[in-house]
Coordinates of C-alpha atoms in Angstrom, one line a residue:
M22 CA 82.2 80.8 88.6
G23 CA 85.4 80.3 86.5
R24 CA 86.8 82.7 83.9
D25 CA 88.2 81.4 80.6
M26 CA 91.3 83.5 79.9
T27 CA 92.1 82.0 76.6
S28 CA 90.0 84.4 74.6
G29 CA 89.3 88.1 74.8
N30 CA 91.4 91.2 75.4
P31 CA 94.4 90.1 77.5
L32 CA 94.8 93.4 79.4
K33 CA 91.1 93.5 80.2
L34 CA 91.1 89.9 81.4
I35 CA 94.1 90.4 83.6
I36 CA 92.7 93.5 85.2
L37 CA 89.2 92.0 85.8
F38 CA 90.8 88.9 87.3
T39 CA 93.2 90.9 89.4
L40 CA 90.8 93.4 91.0
P41 CA 88.7 91.0 93.1
M42 CA 91.9 89.1 94.1
L43 CA 93.6 92.4 95.0
L44 CA 90.7 93.4 97.2
G45 CA 90.8 90.0 98.8
N46 CA 94.5 90.3 99.5
V47 CA 93.9 93.7 101.0
F48 CA 91.3 92.3 103.4
Q49 CA 93.7 89.4 104.2
Q50 CA 96.5 91.9 104.9
F51 CA 93.9 94.0 106.8
Y52 CA 93.2 91.4 109.4
N53 CA 96.9 90.6 109.6
M54 CA 97.5 94.3 110.3
A55 CA 94.6 94.2 112.7
D56 CA 96.6 91.7 114.8
T57 CA 99.5 94.1 114.8
F58 CA 97.4 97.2 115.6
I59 CA 95.4 95.6 118.3
V60 CA 98.5 94.0 119.9
S61 CA 100.4 97.3 119.8
Q62 CA 97.5 99.3 121.3
T63 CA 96.5 96.9 124.0
L64 CA 99.6 95.0 125.0
G65 CA 102.5 97.4 124.3
M66 CA 105.7 97.6 122.2
D67 CA 107.3 94.4 123.5
A68 CA 104.2 92.5 122.3
L69 CA 104.3 94.3 119.0
A70 CA 108.0 93.4 118.6
A71 CA 107.2 89.8 119.5
V72 CA 104.5 89.4 116.9
G73 CA 106.8 91.2 114.3
S74 CA 109.7 89.0 115.0
T75 CA 107.7 85.9 114.1
G76 CA 106.9 87.1 110.5
S77 CA 109.9 85.5 108.8
I78 CA 109.5 82.2 110.8
I79 CA 105.8 82.0 109.8
F80 CA 106.8 82.7 106.2
L81 CA 109.3 80.0 106.3
I82 CA 107.0 77.3 107.5
L83 CA 103.7 78.3 105.9
G84 CA 105.4 79.7 102.8
L85 CA 106.6 76.2 101.8
A86 CA 103.1 74.8 101.9
I87 CA 101.4 77.9 100.4
G88 CA 104.0 78.0 97.6
L89 CA 103.5 74.3 97.0
T90 CA 99.7 74.7 96.6
A91 CA 100.3 77.7 94.2
G92 CA 102.5 75.5 92.1
L93 CA 100.1 72.6 92.1
A94 CA 97.3 75.0 90.9
V95 CA 99.4 75.9 87.8
I96 CA 98.8 72.4 86.5
T97 CA 95.1 72.7 87.2
A98 CA 95.0 76.0 85.3
Q99 CA 96.8 74.4 82.3
R100 CA 94.3 71.6 82.2
F101 CA 91.4 74.0 82.5
G102 CA 92.8 76.0 79.5
K103 CA 93.0 72.7 77.6
K104 CA 89.3 72.0 78.4
D105 CA 90.2 68.6 79.8
E106 CA 87.8 68.2 82.8
K107 CA 88.7 64.6 83.6
S108 CA 92.4 65.4 83.7
L109 CA 91.6 68.5 85.7
R110 CA 89.8 66.6 88.4
K111 CA 92.6 64.0 88.6
S112 CA 95.0 66.9 89.1
L113 CA 92.8 68.2 91.9
G114 CA 92.8 64.8 93.7
V115 CA 96.6 64.5 93.4
S116 CA 97.1 68.0 94.6
L117 CA 94.8 67.5 97.6
I118 CA 96.7 64.4 98.7
I119 CA 100.1 66.1 98.4
T120 CA 98.8 69.2 100.3
M121 CA 97.4 67.0 103.2
I122 CA 100.7 65.2 103.6
A123 CA 102.7 68.4 103.6
S124 CA 100.4 70.0 106.2
I125 CA 100.8 67.1 108.6
I126 CA 104.6 67.1 108.3
L127 CA 104.9 70.8 108.7
T128 CA 102.5 70.9 111.7
V129 CA 104.5 68.2 113.6
F130 CA 107.9 69.7 112.8
A131 CA 106.9 73.3 113.5
T132 CA 105.1 72.8 116.8
L133 CA 108.0 70.6 118.2
N134 CA 110.7 73.1 117.2
T135 CA 109.2 76.5 117.8
R136 CA 111.3 77.3 120.9
N137 CA 114.5 76.0 119.2
I138 CA 113.9 78.2 116.1
L139 CA 113.3 81.3 118.2
E140 CA 116.5 80.7 120.1
L141 CA 118.5 80.0 117.0
M142 CA 117.3 83.4 115.6
Q143 CA 118.6 85.0 118.8
T144 CA 115.2 86.5 119.6
P145 CA 115.6 89.1 122.4
P146 CA 114.8 87.7 125.9
E147 CA 112.2 90.3 126.6
I148 CA 110.0 89.1 123.7
I149 CA 110.8 85.4 123.2
D150 CA 108.0 84.1 125.5
H151 CA 105.4 86.2 123.7
A152 CA 106.7 85.1 120.3
Y153 CA 106.6 81.5 121.4
D154 CA 103.0 81.7 122.6
Y155 CA 101.9 83.3 119.3
L156 CA 103.8 80.9 117.1
V157 CA 102.6 77.7 118.8
V158 CA 99.0 78.6 118.2
L159 CA 99.5 79.5 114.6
F160 CA 101.6 76.4 113.9
S161 CA 98.9 74.2 115.5
G162 CA 96.5 75.5 112.9
I163 CA 98.7 75.1 109.9
S164 CA 96.2 72.7 108.2
A165 CA 93.4 75.4 108.3
T166 CA 95.7 78.0 106.7
V167 CA 97.1 75.7 104.0
L168 CA 93.7 74.3 103.2
F169 CA 92.2 77.7 102.6
N170 CA 95.1 78.7 100.4
F171 CA 94.9 75.5 98.5
L172 CA 91.2 75.9 97.8
S173 CA 91.6 79.6 96.9
N174 CA 94.4 78.7 94.4
I175 CA 92.3 76.0 92.8
L176 CA 89.4 78.4 92.4
R177 CA 91.7 81.0 90.9
A178 CA 93.2 78.4 88.6
I179 CA 89.8 78.1 86.8
G180 CA 89.5 81.9 86.7
D181 CA 87.4 82.5 89.8
S182 CA 88.9 85.3 91.9
R183 CA 85.7 86.6 93.3
T184 CA 84.7 83.8 95.6
P185 CA 87.9 83.9 97.7
L186 CA 87.3 87.6 98.0
I187 CA 83.9 87.2 99.6
F188 CA 85.1 84.6 102.1
L189 CA 88.1 86.8 103.0
I190 CA 85.9 89.8 103.7
I191 CA 83.7 87.7 106.0
T192 CA 86.6 86.1 107.9
S193 CA 88.5 89.4 108.1
F194 CA 85.8 90.9 110.2
L195 CA 85.5 87.7 112.2
N196 CA 89.3 87.9 112.9
I197 CA 89.1 91.4 114.2
I198 CA 86.2 90.6 116.5
L199 CA 88.0 87.5 117.8
D200 CA 91.1 89.5 118.4
Y201 CA 89.3 91.7 120.9
V202 CA 87.4 88.8 122.4
F203 CA 90.5 86.7 123.1
I204 CA 93.0 89.5 123.9
L205 CA 90.8 91.8 126.0
G206 CA 87.8 89.5 127.0
F207 CA 89.8 86.4 127.9
N208 CA 93.2 88.1 128.7
M209 CA 95.0 85.6 126.4
N210 CA 97.7 88.1 125.5
V211 CA 99.4 87.5 122.1
A212 CA 98.2 83.9 121.9
G213 CA 94.7 85.4 121.5
A214 CA 95.7 87.0 118.2
G215 CA 97.0 83.6 117.0
Y216 CA 93.7 81.9 117.9
A217 CA 91.7 84.6 116.1
T218 CA 93.7 84.1 112.9
V219 CA 93.5 80.3 113.0
I220 CA 89.7 80.2 113.6
A221 CA 89.2 82.8 110.8
Q222 CA 91.2 80.6 108.3
F223 CA 89.2 77.5 109.4
V224 CA 85.9 79.3 108.7
A225 CA 87.2 80.4 105.3
S226 CA 88.1 76.8 104.4
I227 CA 84.7 75.5 105.3
L228 CA 83.0 78.2 103.2
C229 CA 85.2 77.3 100.2
I230 CA 84.4 73.6 100.6
L231 CA 80.6 74.3 100.8
Y232 CA 80.8 76.6 97.8
I233 CA 82.7 74.1 95.6
K234 CA 80.3 71.3 96.6
K235 CA 77.2 73.3 95.6
K236 CA 78.4 75.5 92.8
V237 CA 81.6 74.3 91.0
H238 CA 80.7 71.0 89.4
I239 CA 84.0 70.8 87.5
L240 CA 85.9 70.6 90.8
R241 CA 83.8 67.8 92.3
I242 CA 86.2 64.9 92.7
R243 CA 84.6 61.5 91.8
K244 CA 85.7 58.1 93.0
D245 CA 87.5 57.3 89.7
D246 CA 89.4 60.6 89.8
W247 CA 91.6 59.5 92.6
T248 CA 94.8 58.0 91.4
L249 CA 98.1 56.5 92.6
E250 CA 99.8 56.9 89.3
W251 CA 103.4 58.0 90.1
A252 CA 103.6 59.9 86.8
E253 CA 100.9 62.3 88.0
Y254 CA 102.5 62.9 91.3
K255 CA 105.9 63.4 89.7
E256 CA 104.5 66.0 87.3
H257 CA 102.8 67.9 90.1
L258 CA 105.8 67.8 92.4
R259 CA 108.0 68.9 89.5
I260 CA 106.1 72.2 89.5
G261 CA 104.9 72.4 93.1
L262 CA 108.1 71.7 95.0
P263 CA 110.2 74.4 93.2
Y264 CA 107.4 76.8 93.8
G265 CA 107.4 76.0 97.5
F266 CA 111.2 76.0 97.6
Q267 CA 111.2 79.5 96.2
Y268 CA 108.9 80.7 99.0
S269 CA 111.2 79.0 101.5
I270 CA 114.3 80.6 100.0
I271 CA 112.7 84.1 100.4
A272 CA 111.8 83.2 104.0
I273 CA 115.3 82.1 104.8
G274 CA 116.5 85.5 103.6
S275 CA 113.9 87.2 105.8
I276 CA 115.1 85.1 108.8
A277 CA 118.6 86.3 108.1
I278 CA 117.4 89.9 108.3
Q279 CA 115.3 89.1 111.4
I280 CA 118.4 87.7 113.2
T281 CA 120.2 90.9 112.4
L282 CA 117.4 93.0 113.7
N283 CA 117.2 90.9 116.8
Q284 CA 120.8 91.7 117.4
L285 CA 120.2 95.4 116.9
G286 CA 117.5 95.4 119.5
A287 CA 113.7 95.8 120.0
L288 CA 113.6 99.3 118.5
S289 CA 115.0 98.0 115.2
V290 CA 112.5 95.1 115.3
A291 CA 109.6 97.4 115.9
A292 CA 110.6 99.9 113.3
Y293 CA 111.2 97.2 110.6
T294 CA 107.9 95.6 111.5
A295 CA 105.9 98.8 111.2
A296 CA 107.6 99.8 107.9
L297 CA 107.3 96.3 106.4
K298 CA 103.5 96.3 107.1
I299 CA 103.1 99.5 105.0
D300 CA 105.5 98.1 102.4
Q301 CA 103.5 94.9 102.1
L302 CA 100.2 96.7 101.8
L303 CA 101.3 99.1 99.0
T304 CA 103.3 96.4 97.0
M305 CA 100.4 94.0 97.2
P306 CA 99.1 95.0 93.7
L307 CA 102.4 94.0 92.3
Q308 CA 102.2 90.5 93.9
T309 CA 98.5 90.2 92.9
I310 CA 99.1 91.0 89.2
G311 CA 101.9 88.4 89.3
I312 CA 99.5 85.7 90.6
S313 CA 97.0 86.8 87.8
M314 CA 99.8 86.4 85.3
S315 CA 100.5 82.9 86.5
T316 CA 96.9 81.8 85.9
Y317 CA 96.6 83.7 82.6
V318 CA 99.8 82.2 81.2
A319 CA 99.0 78.7 82.5
Q320 CA 95.5 78.6 80.9
N321 CA 96.8 79.9 77.5
F322 CA 99.8 77.5 77.7
G323 CA 97.3 74.6 78.1
A324 CA 95.3 75.9 75.2
G325 CA 98.4 76.3 73.0
K326 CA 97.8 80.0 72.5
F327 CA 101.4 81.3 72.6
E328 CA 100.8 84.7 70.9
R329 CA 98.3 85.5 73.7
I330 CA 100.9 84.6 76.3
K331 CA 103.4 87.1 74.8
R332 CA 100.8 89.9 74.7
G333 CA 99.6 89.2 78.2
M334 CA 103.2 89.3 79.6
R335 CA 103.8 92.7 78.0
S336 CA 100.6 94.1 79.4
G337 CA 101.5 92.8 82.9
L338 CA 104.9 94.4 82.8
A339 CA 103.5 97.8 81.7
I340 CA 101.1 97.9 84.6
T341 CA 103.5 96.8 87.3
L342 CA 106.4 99.0 86.2
S343 CA 104.1 102.1 86.2
Y344 CA 102.7 101.3 89.6
S345 CA 106.2 100.6 91.1
V346 CA 107.3 104.2 90.2
L347 CA 104.2 105.6 91.9
I348 CA 104.7 103.7 95.2
G349 CA 108.4 104.6 95.3
L350 CA 107.4 108.3 95.3
I351 CA 104.8 107.7 98.0
F352 CA 107.3 106.0 100.2
L353 CA 109.9 108.8 99.7
F354 CA 107.6 111.6 100.7
S355 CA 105.1 109.9 103.1
G356 CA 107.0 107.0 104.6
R357 CA 107.2 108.4 108.1
F358 CA 103.5 109.5 108.1
L359 CA 102.4 106.0 107.0
A360 CA 104.5 104.3 109.7
S361 CA 102.9 106.5 112.4
F362 CA 99.7 104.5 112.0
F363 CA 101.5 101.6 113.8
V364 CA 103.9 103.5 116.0
D365 CA 102.9 106.1 118.6
A366 CA 104.1 109.6 117.8
D367 CA 106.2 109.7 121.0
N368 CA 108.4 106.9 119.8
T369 CA 110.5 109.1 117.6
A370 CA 113.4 106.7 117.5
V371 CA 111.2 104.0 116.0
L372 CA 109.7 106.4 113.5
D373 CA 113.2 107.7 112.5
L374 CA 114.3 104.1 111.7
A375 CA 111.0 103.4 109.8
E376 CA 111.5 106.5 107.7
Q377 CA 115.1 105.4 106.9
F378 CA 113.7 102.1 105.7
F379 CA 111.6 103.9 103.0
K380 CA 114.3 106.3 102.0
I381 CA 116.7 103.4 101.2
Q382 CA 114.2 101.3 99.2
W383 CA 112.2 103.8 97.3
P384 CA 114.2 104.0 94.1
F385 CA 114.3 100.2 93.6
Y386 CA 110.7 99.1 93.5
T387 CA 110.9 98.8 89.7
L388 CA 113.3 95.9 90.3
L389 CA 110.7 94.3 92.7
A390 CA 108.0 94.8 90.0
L391 CA 110.1 92.9 87.5
V392 CA 110.7 90.0 89.9
L393 CA 107.0 89.7 90.8
I394 CA 105.8 89.7 87.2
L395 CA 108.4 87.6 85.5
R396 CA 108.7 84.8 88.1
P397 CA 105.0 83.8 88.1
S398 CA 104.7 84.2 84.4
L399 CA 107.6 81.8 83.8
Q400 CA 106.1 79.4 86.4
G401 CA 102.8 79.5 84.6
L402 CA 104.6 78.1 81.5
G403 CA 105.9 75.3 83.7
N404 CA 109.4 76.7 83.9
S405 CA 110.6 76.0 87.4
F406 CA 114.3 76.2 86.7
A407 CA 114.9 79.9 86.1
P408 CA 112.7 81.0 89.1
T409 CA 114.5 78.6 91.3
I410 CA 117.9 79.9 90.3
A411 CA 116.6 83.4 90.8
G412 CA 115.5 82.4 94.3
V413 CA 119.0 81.0 95.2
M414 CA 120.7 84.2 94.0
E415 CA 118.2 86.3 95.9
L416 CA 118.9 84.3 99.1
A417 CA 122.7 84.7 98.7
A418 CA 122.4 88.4 98.2
R419 CA 120.0 88.9 101.1
I420 CA 122.2 87.0 103.5
F421 CA 125.2 89.0 102.4
G422 CA 123.3 92.2 102.9
A423 CA 121.8 91.3 106.2
L424 CA 124.9 89.7 107.8
I425 CA 127.7 91.7 106.2
L426 CA 126.4 95.1 105.5
S427 CA 124.6 95.3 108.8
S428 CA 127.8 94.8 110.6
Y429 CA 129.1 98.0 109.1
F430 CA 126.0 100.1 108.6
G431 CA 123.6 98.7 111.2
F432 CA 119.9 99.1 110.4
S433 CA 120.6 100.7 107.1
G434 CA 122.6 97.7 106.0
A435 CA 119.8 95.3 106.9
V436 CA 117.3 97.3 104.9
A437 CA 119.7 97.6 101.9
S438 CA 119.7 93.8 101.6
N439 CA 116.3 94.0 100.0
P440 CA 117.1 95.9 96.8
I441 CA 120.3 94.0 96.5
A442 CA 118.3 90.8 96.6
W443 CA 115.8 92.1 94.0
F444 CA 118.7 93.0 91.6
S445 CA 120.2 89.5 92.0
A446 CA 117.0 87.7 91.3
I447 CA 116.3 89.8 88.2
V448 CA 119.3 88.5 86.2
P449 CA 118.2 84.9 85.6
L450 CA 114.6 85.9 85.2
I451 CA 115.3 88.5 82.5
L452 CA 117.5 86.1 80.6
S453 CA 114.9 83.4 80.7
F454 CA 112.2 85.9 79.7
Y455 CA 114.3 87.1 76.8
F456 CA 114.8 83.7 75.3
T457 CA 111.1 82.7 75.9
Q458 CA 110.0 85.9 74.2
R459 CA 112.1 85.1 71.2
I460 CA 110.5 81.6 70.9
L461 CA 107.0 83.0 71.4
T462 CA 107.6 85.6 68.7
K463 CA 108.2 82.8 66.2
E464 CA 104.8 81.3 67.1
P465 CA 106.3 78.0 68.2
T466 CA 105.0 74.5 68.2
R467 CA 104.4 72.9 71.6
L468 CA 107.7 71.0 71.1
E469 CA 109.8 74.1 70.6
L470 CA 108.4 75.8 73.7
A471 CA 108.7 72.6 75.7
L472 CA 112.4 72.3 74.7
S473 CA 112.9 75.9 76.0
L474 CA 111.2 75.2 79.3
G475 CA 112.4 71.7 79.9
S476 CA 108.9 70.3 80.2
K477 CA 109.1 66.6 79.5
K478 CA 105.4 66.0 79.6
V479 CA 104.7 68.6 76.9
M480 CA 107.7 67.5 74.9
Q481 CA 106.5 63.9 74.8
A482 CA 102.9 65.0 73.9
A483 CA 104.3 67.1 71.0
K484 CA 106.4 64.3 69.7
T485 CA 103.5 62.0 69.8
L486 CA 101.3 64.5 67.9
Q487 CA 104.0 65.0 65.3
A488 CA 104.4 61.2 64.8
E489 CA 100.6 60.9 64.3
K490 CA 100.6 63.6 61.7
Q491 CA 103.5 61.9 59.8
I492 CA 101.6 58.6 59.8
S493 CA 98.4 60.2 58.6

């Protein structure tokens, strides 16, 4: 069931909420990595490079919708913290309609333009057909992936991080079994890995729906909860669209890197793919704590408990910065060894490049930690402006690094674009965090905080409340 994060020790609540979600994300990454491992071991390096080359494209298309659902869940969390069940269910209905429309649009666009996108990215001829087969299957199942992420985000918005974990564990094993069935049993090549992932996501969505229907009464939408009020859709889109936009901005930067890697050749693609898988796995706790902070901040914002927001943000920063130092050292001393889990020991050229990836990035993971904790915390407050500016600056820096630096330094230049992008994103986030902290320290009224965040809805509510007090 849900967890109320508006009372109790902030650090303890954040950790307890994070742990099940972290384990769930590990399993999700596990079956994503299972695709990579099974493909590399059964179909060869060209197939591995093909699957790896699609990562940024998938992130661009799915990231928009997944980011949108995460943003919509912020409003749900705020209303849960406010203890307004009627308004919460209305938010759920509005969010579901927006999500369905977005899924349909993205499915049609992506499936019709898959080949054009791959050609635009200058995907190497030897892997483009494999990449196309894999992407078309995944894009055809966008609705299953988006629906599961939507339902997971809604459950997390009310403090339930355990249920998505259980469903992810089940579908992770299902995904691995289906990988072998489709790839080896039915000889479906890389397309089989795509079918396995889509089916696993569909099963997870069904499990979420059944669970909500039977156990989570607060999320059961009634007939009078559906609304066509434009004000509701406007408020949800104000938070949701910038959230999705930020995901897309990051994805566009990843595509710029992928284009550069494609030009450098299949060896660079394979090395970056293997190194990135390890990077994503070990940085997952940073991302997960950030998601936890978004829920924590949103619930306490809805409850008007601003001192708790300040305490929670400081706790989140302490955890992530400490962990970022640890993984930086792990990558420095063990990067090549970790990459060998995905690359055969005989492919020394690929392992050399993967090791280079880690040696360039290891000192800068504290920057990534700051980005991943400050951005969702500000978004939980309803601040979509600063995170969006950070995303734009991150995109500009990543494109500069990928396209300009790579022309001089090759693979090293492409990798260096990542820490440059993190540094660029930090600037607006730290400034916004600084001013927000100053206001929170003064124990502000809702009006003061709304003015700092630009939240019109909260501002109007605060003005109404002040007017009522003056009359009384």
